[in-house]
Amino acid sequence: MRYPLLSVRRLHRLLVAVALTGITVVAATGGAPAHDRHGGRPIGGCAPDPALLFCEDFEELPQGASTSLRWGVDTRNGALSVERERGRGHGGKRGADQVLRVRTEGNGYAFLEVDEFSAPDNSFFGRMRVEVDDFPTAPDWAHFTLVEATGRGDGSVVRPIGGQYVPTIGSGVQLWGIGSDGGPTGDWTDWRESAPAEPGKWTCLEWQVDASDNRVAVWIDGEPQPDMTVTTTRHGGNPVDFVLPVFDTVRIGWQLYQGNPTPDSYDLRLDDLALSTERVGCSR
């Protein structure tokens, strides 16, 4: 069957979300940008902003929900659920008290997936707040990803937010890094000692992908990390040009690639997700 306005995937997501929330659907209006729908207010309670391509703060979703009208789910040995925030909070919006919990077992994965994504000039900014209970300490060089962007092109998968356990620094340390896989530059994570990945604390992570020079840049808690920036010719892979795909999907969550890791399961909380044509920053 052919659906002229909604993809099969999005139609399925709509039916699941309706069942969870009890919304009565009277019409399907696909095609408008997120900030033009729902009376000018994106789903999720994010403030209206014409620069936003996607926004989710989980405040308007029922606790326990693992899907939405706005995003899908991709998991293996993992799960997502909306929960009340624990502890003292993360310095985001006042009154915010719901987050997305991500849990995986072993080298499983669990991602919130923004599909049918499109950015002007194939360039965009992202922002997320995250608290990771524990990062891997084994095996050596254990590699993890929190943000992954894919699309049409040479097969490159872009990982603007990820990292690696590096056993050769001190007694071993987990470091944030930009990475890629699947394309001509190969599988690489360009980590930096200046960017330790600290467990048990909320961190605001921002990124930019700029197709003009195939650049990926990162900010941590509002501070730029210029030594982490990768470009067409400056990256951590094979000595060929790094070229961004034409993005159509952004995934945010957790994946660990090595089997039998320590610890053997991973818990993190996500909040204040935004994809935008302009830098969002950590103050809102």
Coordinates of C-alpha atoms in Angstrom, one line a residue, residues 15-270:
L15 CA 0.0 4.6 15.5
V16 CA 2.3 3.5 18.4
A17 CA 2.5 7.0 19.8
V18 CA -1.3 7.5 19.6
A19 CA -1.8 4.3 21.5
L20 CA 0.6 5.5 24.2
T21 CA -0.7 9.0 24.6
G22 CA -4.4 8.7 23.8
I23 CA -4.2 11.5 21.2
T24 CA -7.1 11.6 18.7
V25 CA -5.8 12.1 15.2
V26 CA -8.0 14.0 12.8
A27 CA -5.7 14.6 9.9
A28 CA -2.1 13.8 8.6
T29 CA -0.2 16.9 7.5
G30 CA 3.2 15.6 6.6
G31 CA 5.8 17.8 4.9
A32 CA 6.0 20.9 7.0
P33 CA 9.2 21.6 9.1
A34 CA 8.9 20.8 12.8
H35 CA 8.7 24.4 13.8
D36 CA 5.7 25.0 11.5
R37 CA 3.5 22.2 13.0
H38 CA 1.2 22.1 16.0
G39 CA 0.3 25.8 16.1
G40 CA 4.0 26.9 15.8
R41 CA 5.1 24.9 18.8
P42 CA 7.2 21.7 18.2
I43 CA 6.2 18.5 20.0
G44 CA 8.2 18.2 23.2
G45 CA 7.7 21.6 24.6
C46 CA 10.7 23.2 22.9
A47 CA 10.4 27.0 22.4
P48 CA 9.4 28.0 18.8
D49 CA 12.5 28.8 16.8
P50 CA 12.6 28.9 12.9
A51 CA 16.2 27.7 13.1
L52 CA 15.2 24.4 14.7
L53 CA 15.3 21.3 12.6
F54 CA 14.4 19.0 15.5
C55 CA 13.9 19.5 19.2
E56 CA 12.9 17.2 22.1
D57 CA 13.0 17.8 25.9
F58 CA 10.7 14.8 26.8
E59 CA 8.5 16.9 29.0
E60 CA 5.2 16.2 27.1
L61 CA 5.8 12.4 26.8
P62 CA 4.2 10.0 29.3
Q63 CA 6.7 8.3 31.6
G64 CA 7.7 4.9 30.3
A65 CA 7.2 5.9 26.7
S66 CA 9.8 4.7 24.3
T67 CA 8.6 6.4 21.1
S68 CA 7.1 9.6 19.8
L69 CA 5.5 11.2 16.8
R70 CA 8.8 13.0 16.4
W71 CA 11.3 10.2 16.5
G72 CA 11.8 6.4 16.2
V73 CA 13.8 3.8 18.0
D74 CA 16.7 1.6 16.9
T75 CA 17.9 -1.0 19.5
R76 CA 19.7 -4.2 20.0
N77 CA 20.2 -5.5 23.6
G78 CA 19.1 -2.1 24.7
A79 CA 16.0 0.0 25.6
L80 CA 14.8 3.6 25.9
S81 CA 12.3 5.0 28.4
V82 CA 11.1 8.4 29.5
E83 CA 11.7 8.8 33.2
R84 CA 11.6 11.5 35.9
E85 CA 15.0 13.0 36.4
R86 CA 17.0 11.9 39.5
G87 CA 19.2 14.0 41.7
R88 CA 19.8 17.8 41.4
G89 CA 19.3 18.2 37.7
H90 CA 21.6 19.3 34.9
G91 CA 21.4 23.0 34.7
G92 CA 19.0 23.1 31.8
K93 CA 15.6 24.7 31.7
R94 CA 13.9 25.5 35.0
G95 CA 11.2 23.1 35.9
A96 CA 12.4 20.4 33.6
D97 CA 12.1 17.0 35.3
Q98 CA 11.8 14.3 32.5
V99 CA 14.7 12.7 30.6
L100 CA 15.3 9.8 28.3
R101 CA 17.0 6.9 29.9
V102 CA 19.1 4.7 27.7
R103 CA 20.2 1.3 28.9
T104 CA 22.2 -1.3 27.0
E105 CA 23.7 -4.7 27.8
G106 CA 27.2 -5.7 26.6
N107 CA 28.0 -4.3 23.2
G108 CA 24.3 -3.5 22.5
Y109 CA 22.9 -0.2 21.3
A110 CA 19.9 2.0 21.8
F111 CA 19.2 5.1 19.8
L112 CA 16.6 7.7 19.4
E113 CA 16.4 8.1 15.6
V114 CA 15.5 11.3 13.7
D115 CA 14.8 10.1 10.2
E116 CA 13.7 11.9 7.1
F117 CA 16.2 14.6 8.3
S118 CA 17.3 17.4 6.0
A119 CA 19.6 20.4 6.7
P120 CA 20.1 23.4 4.5
D121 CA 23.3 23.1 2.6
N122 CA 23.8 19.8 4.3
S123 CA 25.1 21.6 7.4
F124 CA 23.7 21.8 10.9
F125 CA 24.4 22.2 14.6
G126 CA 23.4 19.8 17.4
R127 CA 23.1 20.0 21.2
M128 CA 22.4 17.5 23.9
R129 CA 22.8 17.1 27.7
V130 CA 24.0 13.7 28.8
E131 CA 24.9 11.9 32.0
V132 CA 26.7 8.6 31.7
D133 CA 26.9 6.4 34.8
D134 CA 30.1 4.6 33.7
F135 CA 32.3 4.5 30.6
P136 CA 34.1 1.3 29.6
T137 CA 37.4 0.3 31.2
A138 CA 37.9 -2.9 29.2
P139 CA 38.7 -4.1 26.7
D140 CA 41.6 -1.8 25.7
W141 CA 40.5 0.7 23.1
A142 CA 36.8 0.1 23.7
H143 CA 35.0 2.5 21.4
F144 CA 31.6 4.1 22.0
T145 CA 29.2 6.4 20.1
L146 CA 26.5 8.8 21.3
V147 CA 25.7 10.6 18.1
E148 CA 25.7 9.2 14.6
A149 CA 24.7 10.8 11.3
T150 CA 24.2 9.0 8.0
G151 CA 22.9 9.6 4.5
R152 CA 23.7 9.2 0.8
G153 CA 27.3 9.3 -0.4
D154 CA 30.4 7.3 -0.2
G155 CA 29.2 5.2 2.8
S156 CA 30.8 7.4 5.5
V157 CA 29.0 7.2 8.8
V158 CA 29.8 10.4 10.8
R159 CA 30.1 10.2 14.6
P160 CA 30.4 13.8 15.9
I161 CA 30.0 12.7 19.6
G162 CA 31.8 9.5 20.7
G163 CA 34.9 8.4 22.3
Q164 CA 37.3 5.6 23.4
Y165 CA 39.0 4.0 26.3
V166 CA 42.7 4.7 25.9
P167 CA 44.9 2.3 28.0
T168 CA 48.2 4.0 27.2
I169 CA 47.5 7.3 29.0
G170 CA 48.1 7.1 32.8
S171 CA 46.4 4.0 34.1
G172 CA 43.8 4.3 31.4
V173 CA 41.4 7.1 30.5
Q174 CA 38.1 7.6 28.5
L175 CA 38.3 10.5 26.1
W176 CA 35.7 12.2 23.8
G177 CA 36.5 12.0 20.1
I178 CA 35.0 12.6 16.6
G179 CA 34.9 9.6 14.4
S180 CA 33.7 7.9 11.2
D181 CA 33.4 4.5 9.6
G182 CA 32.3 2.9 6.4
G183 CA 33.8 5.3 3.9
P184 CA 37.2 5.6 2.2
T185 CA 38.8 7.1 5.4
G186 CA 38.0 3.9 7.3
D187 CA 37.1 3.3 10.9
W188 CA 38.7 6.0 13.2
T189 CA 38.0 7.9 16.4
D190 CA 40.1 11.1 16.7
W191 CA 40.2 11.5 20.5
R192 CA 42.1 14.2 22.4
E193 CA 43.6 14.2 25.9
S194 CA 42.1 17.6 26.4
A195 CA 38.6 16.1 26.4
P196 CA 38.2 13.6 29.2
A197 CA 34.8 11.8 29.3
E198 CA 33.7 12.1 32.9
P199 CA 31.1 9.7 34.3
G200 CA 28.4 10.5 36.8
K201 CA 27.9 14.1 35.8
W202 CA 25.7 16.0 33.4
T203 CA 27.6 17.4 30.4
C204 CA 26.4 19.7 27.7
L205 CA 27.8 18.5 24.3
E206 CA 27.4 20.5 21.1
W207 CA 28.6 19.7 17.6
Q208 CA 28.6 21.3 14.1
V209 CA 28.9 19.6 10.7
D210 CA 29.7 22.0 7.9
A211 CA 29.7 20.6 4.3
S212 CA 31.7 23.5 2.9
D213 CA 34.9 21.9 4.1
N214 CA 33.6 18.6 5.6
R215 CA 34.2 20.0 9.0
V216 CA 33.0 18.5 12.3
A217 CA 33.6 20.6 15.4
V218 CA 32.6 20.1 19.1
W219 CA 31.9 22.2 22.2
I220 CA 31.9 20.8 25.7
D221 CA 29.9 22.6 28.4
G222 CA 29.9 25.7 26.1
E223 CA 33.7 25.7 25.5
P224 CA 35.0 25.1 22.0
Q225 CA 37.4 22.2 21.5
P226 CA 39.4 23.3 18.4
D227 CA 42.0 20.5 18.7
M228 CA 39.2 18.0 18.1
T229 CA 38.0 19.6 14.8
V230 CA 38.2 17.4 11.7
T231 CA 38.0 18.5 8.1
T232 CA 38.4 17.2 4.6
T233 CA 42.1 16.6 5.0
R234 CA 42.6 16.7 8.8
H235 CA 41.1 13.6 10.4
G236 CA 42.1 10.3 12.0
G237 CA 41.7 8.0 9.1
N238 CA 43.3 6.8 5.9
P239 CA 45.2 9.6 3.9
V240 CA 42.3 10.4 1.6
D241 CA 39.6 13.1 1.7
F242 CA 36.9 12.8 4.3
V243 CA 33.6 13.8 2.7
L244 CA 30.3 14.1 4.5
P245 CA 27.3 12.2 3.3
V246 CA 24.0 14.0 2.3
F247 CA 22.4 13.6 5.7
D248 CA 19.0 12.0 6.1
T249 CA 19.2 10.4 9.6
V250 CA 20.6 11.4 13.0
R251 CA 20.8 8.9 15.8
I252 CA 21.3 9.9 19.5
G253 CA 21.9 7.3 22.2
W254 CA 24.6 4.8 23.0
Q255 CA 26.5 2.0 21.2
L256 CA 29.6 0.1 22.4
Y257 CA 31.3 -2.0 19.7
Q258 CA 33.4 -4.5 21.6
G259 CA 32.1 -7.7 23.2
N260 CA 32.5 -8.6 26.9
P261 CA 33.1 -5.1 28.1
T262 CA 33.6 -3.8 31.6
P263 CA 31.1 -2.8 32.9
D264 CA 28.8 -5.3 31.2
S265 CA 25.9 -2.8 31.0
Y266 CA 25.5 0.9 30.4
D267 CA 23.0 3.5 31.7
L268 CA 22.8 7.1 30.6
R269 CA 20.3 9.9 30.6
L270 CA 19.6 12.3 27.7

